XYZ file of C-alpha atoms in Angstrom:
232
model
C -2.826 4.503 -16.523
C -2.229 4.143 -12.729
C -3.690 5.685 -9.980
C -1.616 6.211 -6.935
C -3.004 5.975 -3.167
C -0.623 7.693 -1.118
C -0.161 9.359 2.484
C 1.813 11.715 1.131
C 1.025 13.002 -2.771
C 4.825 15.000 -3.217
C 6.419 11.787 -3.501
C 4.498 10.391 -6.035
C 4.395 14.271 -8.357
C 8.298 14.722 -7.848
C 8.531 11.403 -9.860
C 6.192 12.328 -12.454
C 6.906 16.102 -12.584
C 4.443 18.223 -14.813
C 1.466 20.498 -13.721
C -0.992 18.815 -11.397
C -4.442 19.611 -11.475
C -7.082 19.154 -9.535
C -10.558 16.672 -9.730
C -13.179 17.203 -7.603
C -15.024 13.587 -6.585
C -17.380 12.978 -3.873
C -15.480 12.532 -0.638
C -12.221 12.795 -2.491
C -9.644 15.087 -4.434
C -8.036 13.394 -7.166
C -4.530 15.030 -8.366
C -3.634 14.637 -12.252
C -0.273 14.706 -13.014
C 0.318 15.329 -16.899
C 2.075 12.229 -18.254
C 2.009 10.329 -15.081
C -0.567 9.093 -12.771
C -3.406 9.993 -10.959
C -2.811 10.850 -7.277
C -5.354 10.532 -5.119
C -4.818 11.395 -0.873
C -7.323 8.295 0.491
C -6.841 9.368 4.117
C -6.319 7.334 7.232
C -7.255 3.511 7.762
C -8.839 0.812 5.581
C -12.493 1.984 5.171
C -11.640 5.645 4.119
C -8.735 4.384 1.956
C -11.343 1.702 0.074
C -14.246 4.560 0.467
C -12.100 6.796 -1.957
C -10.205 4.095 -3.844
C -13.439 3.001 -5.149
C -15.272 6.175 -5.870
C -11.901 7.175 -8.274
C -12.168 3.304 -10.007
C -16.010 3.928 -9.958
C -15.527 7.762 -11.286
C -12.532 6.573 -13.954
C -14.329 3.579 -15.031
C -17.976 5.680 -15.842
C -15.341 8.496 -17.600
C -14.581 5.518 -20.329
C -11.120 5.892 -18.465
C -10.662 2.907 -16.806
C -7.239 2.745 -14.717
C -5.248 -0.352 -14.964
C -3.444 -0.299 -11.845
C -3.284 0.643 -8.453
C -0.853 1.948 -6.219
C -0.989 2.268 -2.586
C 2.121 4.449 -1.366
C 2.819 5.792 1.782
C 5.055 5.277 5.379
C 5.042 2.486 7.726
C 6.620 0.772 10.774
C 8.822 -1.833 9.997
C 9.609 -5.106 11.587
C 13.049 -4.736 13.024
C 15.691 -6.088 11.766
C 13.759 -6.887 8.643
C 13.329 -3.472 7.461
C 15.005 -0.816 8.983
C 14.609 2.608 9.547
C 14.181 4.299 5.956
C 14.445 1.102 3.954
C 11.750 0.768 1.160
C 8.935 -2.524 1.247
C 7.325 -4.101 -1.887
C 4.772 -6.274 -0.695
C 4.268 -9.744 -2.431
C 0.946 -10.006 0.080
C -1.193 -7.255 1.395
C -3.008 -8.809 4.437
C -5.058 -7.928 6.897
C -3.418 -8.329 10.386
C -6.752 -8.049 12.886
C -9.405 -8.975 10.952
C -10.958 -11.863 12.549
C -12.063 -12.546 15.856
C -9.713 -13.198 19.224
C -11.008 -16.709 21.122
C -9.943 -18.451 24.269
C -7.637 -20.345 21.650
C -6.143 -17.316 20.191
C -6.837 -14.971 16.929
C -8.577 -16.659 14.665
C -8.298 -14.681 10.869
C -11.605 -14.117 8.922
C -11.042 -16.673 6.498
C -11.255 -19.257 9.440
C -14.372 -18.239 10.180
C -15.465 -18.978 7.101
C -15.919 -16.272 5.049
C -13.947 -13.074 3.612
C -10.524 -12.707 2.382
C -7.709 -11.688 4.474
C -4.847 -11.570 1.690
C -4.282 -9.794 -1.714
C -1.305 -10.334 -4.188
C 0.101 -8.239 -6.482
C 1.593 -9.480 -10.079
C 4.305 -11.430 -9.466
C 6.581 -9.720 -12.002
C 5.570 -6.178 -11.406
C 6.433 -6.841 -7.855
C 10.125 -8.168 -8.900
C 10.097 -4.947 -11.271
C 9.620 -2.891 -8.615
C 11.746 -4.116 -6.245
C 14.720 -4.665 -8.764
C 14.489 -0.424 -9.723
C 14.299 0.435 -6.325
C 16.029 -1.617 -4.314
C 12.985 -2.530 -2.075
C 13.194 -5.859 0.132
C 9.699 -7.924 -0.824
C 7.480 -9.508 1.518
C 4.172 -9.238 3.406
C 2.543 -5.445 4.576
C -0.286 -5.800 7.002
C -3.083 -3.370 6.975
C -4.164 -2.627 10.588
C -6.372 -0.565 11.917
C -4.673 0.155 15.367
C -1.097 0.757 14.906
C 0.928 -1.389 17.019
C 1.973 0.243 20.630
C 4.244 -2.714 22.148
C 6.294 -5.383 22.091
C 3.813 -8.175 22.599
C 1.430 -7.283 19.968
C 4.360 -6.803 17.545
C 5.164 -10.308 18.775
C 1.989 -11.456 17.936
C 1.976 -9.856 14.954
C 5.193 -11.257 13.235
C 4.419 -14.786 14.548
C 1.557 -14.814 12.893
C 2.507 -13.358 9.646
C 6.131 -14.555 9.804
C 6.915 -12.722 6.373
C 5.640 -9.872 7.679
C 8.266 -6.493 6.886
C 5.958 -3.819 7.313
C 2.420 -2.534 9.211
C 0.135 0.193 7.809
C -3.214 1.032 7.668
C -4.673 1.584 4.034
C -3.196 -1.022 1.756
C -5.998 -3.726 1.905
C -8.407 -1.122 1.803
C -6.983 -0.067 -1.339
C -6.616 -3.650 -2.259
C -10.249 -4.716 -1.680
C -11.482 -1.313 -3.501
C -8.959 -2.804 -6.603
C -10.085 -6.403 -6.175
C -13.739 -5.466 -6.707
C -12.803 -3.581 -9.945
C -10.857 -5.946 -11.140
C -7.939 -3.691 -11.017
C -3.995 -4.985 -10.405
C -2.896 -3.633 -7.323
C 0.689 -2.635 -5.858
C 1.946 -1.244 -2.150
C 5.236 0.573 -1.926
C 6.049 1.129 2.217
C 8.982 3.402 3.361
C 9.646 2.241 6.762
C 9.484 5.727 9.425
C 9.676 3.652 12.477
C 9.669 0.270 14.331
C 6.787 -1.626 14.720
C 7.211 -2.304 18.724
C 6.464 0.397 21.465
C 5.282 3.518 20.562
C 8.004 5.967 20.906
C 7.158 9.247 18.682
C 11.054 10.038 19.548
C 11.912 7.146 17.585
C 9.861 8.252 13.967
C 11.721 9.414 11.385
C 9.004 10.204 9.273
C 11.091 13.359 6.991
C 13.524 10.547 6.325
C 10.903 7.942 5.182
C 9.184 10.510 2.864
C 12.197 11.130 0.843
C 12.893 7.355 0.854
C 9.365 7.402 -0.754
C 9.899 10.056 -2.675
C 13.376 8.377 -4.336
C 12.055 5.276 -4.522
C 9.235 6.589 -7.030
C 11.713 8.687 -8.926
C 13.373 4.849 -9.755
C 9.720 3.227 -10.080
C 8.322 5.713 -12.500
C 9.783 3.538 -16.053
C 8.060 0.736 -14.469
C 5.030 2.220 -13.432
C 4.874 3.595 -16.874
C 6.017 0.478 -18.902
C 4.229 -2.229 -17.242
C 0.988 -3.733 -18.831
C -1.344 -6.025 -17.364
C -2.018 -7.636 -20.395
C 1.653 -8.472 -21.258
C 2.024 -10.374 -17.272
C -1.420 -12.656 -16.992
């Protein structure tokens, strides 16, 4: 079974349609959709999104239920022209865009400081699977935890994670919460905005939810069909 991370829980029950009912876990409220996933609404930024990733793999795991994959869903800016206003993202690495530490030299990512993990990939072929049914574009989504507000950080950004398509603020949270579990992990992005200077004008965050919502109404056979133990 997979459990599904996302900013907004709609998209993910329109795919899987069926009554939905409602878990009570410490911190958290976990949605179960008959016949389809788990839904769970981690909340804003990395820490709360692994605080309530792990307590459901923690909660499902103790249950004899363990999941076997995780998906983190939601909206995101996109790096323009790469993916445009309502496209849909894939990412082949969820990374970490500020973690480290800046220096007289520049940023300098975690890893180079030598320790901690910056990146996360998800299976290779559910990634193409995904992509293929949905017509996603693949590439890198950073996790931040301030959202970009201008042209020079998205600047930054982008020339240091070159395959970058897309900036949010959960999925390595969810990642980490997977990667300690053991769990396979997956982020689906639709893009609401630019990532560039902050113009709320500019959102088009009704559009991006039923991008969302679409693309999981083409992702559900794969969700469904797709077994870890069939892609090592």
């Amino acid at each position: 079974m997979a459990t599904a991370v996302p900013v907004e829980r709609d998209a993910v029950a329109e795919a899987f349609p069926g009554p939905v009912r409602e878990a009570g876990l410490p911190g958290a409220v976990l949605h179960r959709t008959d016949g389809g996933p788990d839904v769970l609404a981690a909340g804003v930024g990395p820490a709360l999104a692994a605080a309530s990733t792990a307590t459901a793999l923690t909660a499902a795991a103790l249950d004899g239920r363990p999941y076997g994959l995780v998906v983190s869903a939601g909206i995101a800016g996109g790096f323009a022209p790469h993916a445009p206003l309502g496209s849909l993202v894939v990412a082949d690495e969820i990374t970490a865009g500020d973690l480290g530490a800046e220096t007289a030299d520049g940023f300098l990512p975690v890893t180079d400081l030598g320790f901690g993990t910056v990146t996360h990939r998800p299976p290779e072929t559910l990634v193409r699977a995904a992509a293929a049914a949905s017509g996603a574009r693949t590439g890198t989504v950073l996790t931040v935890s301030t959202v970009t507000g201008t042209a020079a950080r998205a600047d930054a950004l982008r020339a240091r994670h070159p395959r970058a398509l897309a900036e949010a603020m959960e999925g390595f949270g969810v990642a980490e919460a997977a990667a300690a579990h053991g769990v396979p992990v997956l982020e689906v992005r639709a893009v609401s905005n630019p990532v560039g200077p902050r113009d709320r004008a500019a959102w088009r965050i009704g559009d991006a939810l039923a991008a969302l919502t679409a693309g999981f109404g083409k992702l559900a056979p794969v969700l469904e069909s797709w077994n870890r133990h069939d892609h090592r």
